[in-house]
Amino acid sequence: MPFVRVSIRRGETREYRHAILDNVYASLRDVFNVPEDDKFMVVDEYDPDNFVFSKTYPDIARSDRFVLIQITASNTRTIEQKKALYARIVERLQEQPGIRPEDVFINLVEVQKENWSFGNGVAQYAT
């Protein structure tokens, strides 16, 4: 169940995009105990004029290889798990595809479990 949206500047390779998705997914499996095959992810690519971000807020020097990762997940994780997830994603992305930690922005959006439908018009997690 997390849904991941990755936003980057247009022009990166397929391998680069897939390395981001694969490493975010592996981090979610490692830290959030996401089940195998629970993989729902998209990459949005933007022209520079349509991808606006601060190069310095809050005292973090970002480059044009900035990556914005938004994760929507059920609100069932602890603060410690969230911090561990952010650190693991940055660690994995630094290894492959070589993204600087300063260029990784992560936003976690938490929703109630009943806010998911994986298909068939059914709220599979609603109790």
PDB file of N, CA and C in Angstrom, residues 27 31-32 78-91:
ATOM      1  N   SER A  27      13.568   0.342   0.126  1.00  0.00           N
ATOM      2  CA  SER A  27      13.578   1.022   1.428  1.00  0.00           C
ATOM      3  C   SER A  27      12.248   0.839   2.150  1.00  0.00           C
ATOM      4  N   VAL A  31      12.054  -0.943   5.787  1.00  0.00           N
ATOM      5  CA  VAL A  31      11.726  -0.164   6.979  1.00  0.00           C
ATOM      6  C   VAL A  31      10.239  -0.190   7.326  1.00  0.00           C
ATOM      7  N   PHE A  32       9.386  -0.105   6.323  1.00  0.00           N
ATOM      8  CA  PHE A  32       7.937  -0.069   6.572  1.00  0.00           C
ATOM      9  C   PHE A  32       7.296  -1.447   6.444  1.00  0.00           C
ATOM     10  N   THR A  78       5.513   4.545  13.240  1.00  0.00           N
ATOM     11  CA  THR A  78       6.026   5.394  14.321  1.00  0.00           C
ATOM     12  C   THR A  78       6.940   6.480  13.741  1.00  0.00           C
ATOM     13  N   ILE A  79       7.217   7.474  14.555  1.00  0.00           N
ATOM     14  CA  ILE A  79       8.163   8.513  14.151  1.00  0.00           C
ATOM     15  C   ILE A  79       9.529   7.900  13.877  1.00  0.00           C
ATOM     16  N   GLU A  80       9.930   6.925  14.674  1.00  0.00           N
ATOM     17  CA  GLU A  80      11.225   6.269  14.475  1.00  0.00           C
ATOM     18  C   GLU A  80      11.271   5.568  13.123  1.00  0.00           C
ATOM     19  N   GLN A  81      10.188   4.908  12.734  1.00  0.00           N
ATOM     20  CA  GLN A  81      10.139   4.245  11.429  1.00  0.00           C
ATOM     21  C   GLN A  81      10.222   5.266  10.298  1.00  0.00           C
ATOM     22  N   LYS A  82       9.559   6.383  10.465  1.00  0.00           N
ATOM     23  CA  LYS A  82       9.584   7.421   9.431  1.00  0.00           C
ATOM     24  C   LYS A  82      11.007   7.965   9.264  1.00  0.00           C
ATOM     25  N   LYS A  83      11.651   8.289  10.367  1.00  0.00           N
ATOM     26  CA  LYS A  83      13.030   8.787  10.303  1.00  0.00           C
ATOM     27  C   LYS A  83      13.951   7.754   9.664  1.00  0.00           C
ATOM     28  N   ALA A  84      13.764   6.487  10.024  1.00  0.00           N
ATOM     29  CA  ALA A  84      14.579   5.416   9.454  1.00  0.00           C
ATOM     30  C   ALA A  84      14.330   5.283   7.954  1.00  0.00           C
ATOM     31  N   LEU A  85      13.066   5.460   7.528  1.00  0.00           N
ATOM     32  CA  LEU A  85      12.760   5.384   6.106  1.00  0.00           C
ATOM     33  C   LEU A  85      13.459   6.496   5.342  1.00  0.00           C
ATOM     34  N   TYR A  86      13.380   7.719   5.821  1.00  0.00           N
ATOM     35  CA  TYR A  86      14.029   8.834   5.137  1.00  0.00           C
ATOM     36  C   TYR A  86      15.536   8.564   4.999  1.00  0.00           C
ATOM     37  N   ALA A  87      16.154   8.132   6.067  1.00  0.00           N
ATOM     38  CA  ALA A  87      17.594   7.869   6.047  1.00  0.00           C
ATOM     39  C   ALA A  87      17.929   6.728   5.079  1.00  0.00           C
ATOM     40  N   ARG A  88      17.118   5.692   5.073  1.00  0.00           N
ATOM     41  CA  ARG A  88      17.384   4.543   4.201  1.00  0.00           C
ATOM     42  C   ARG A  88      17.214   4.914   2.731  1.00  0.00           C
ATOM     43  N   ILE A  89      16.190   5.671   2.418  1.00  0.00           N
ATOM     44  CA  ILE A  89      15.999   6.102   1.028  1.00  0.00           C
ATOM     45  C   ILE A  89      17.204   6.907   0.558  1.00  0.00           C
ATOM     46  N   VAL A  90      17.643   7.869   1.351  1.00  0.00           N
ATOM     47  CA  VAL A  90      18.787   8.702   0.976  1.00  0.00           C
ATOM     48  C   VAL A  90      20.040   7.849   0.815  1.00  0.00           C
ATOM     49  N   GLU A  91      20.250   6.916   1.731  1.00  0.00           N
ATOM     50  CA  GLU A  91      21.418   6.034   1.662  1.00  0.00           C
ATOM     51  C   GLU A  91      21.407   5.219   0.365  1.00  0.00           C
TER      52      GLU A  91
END
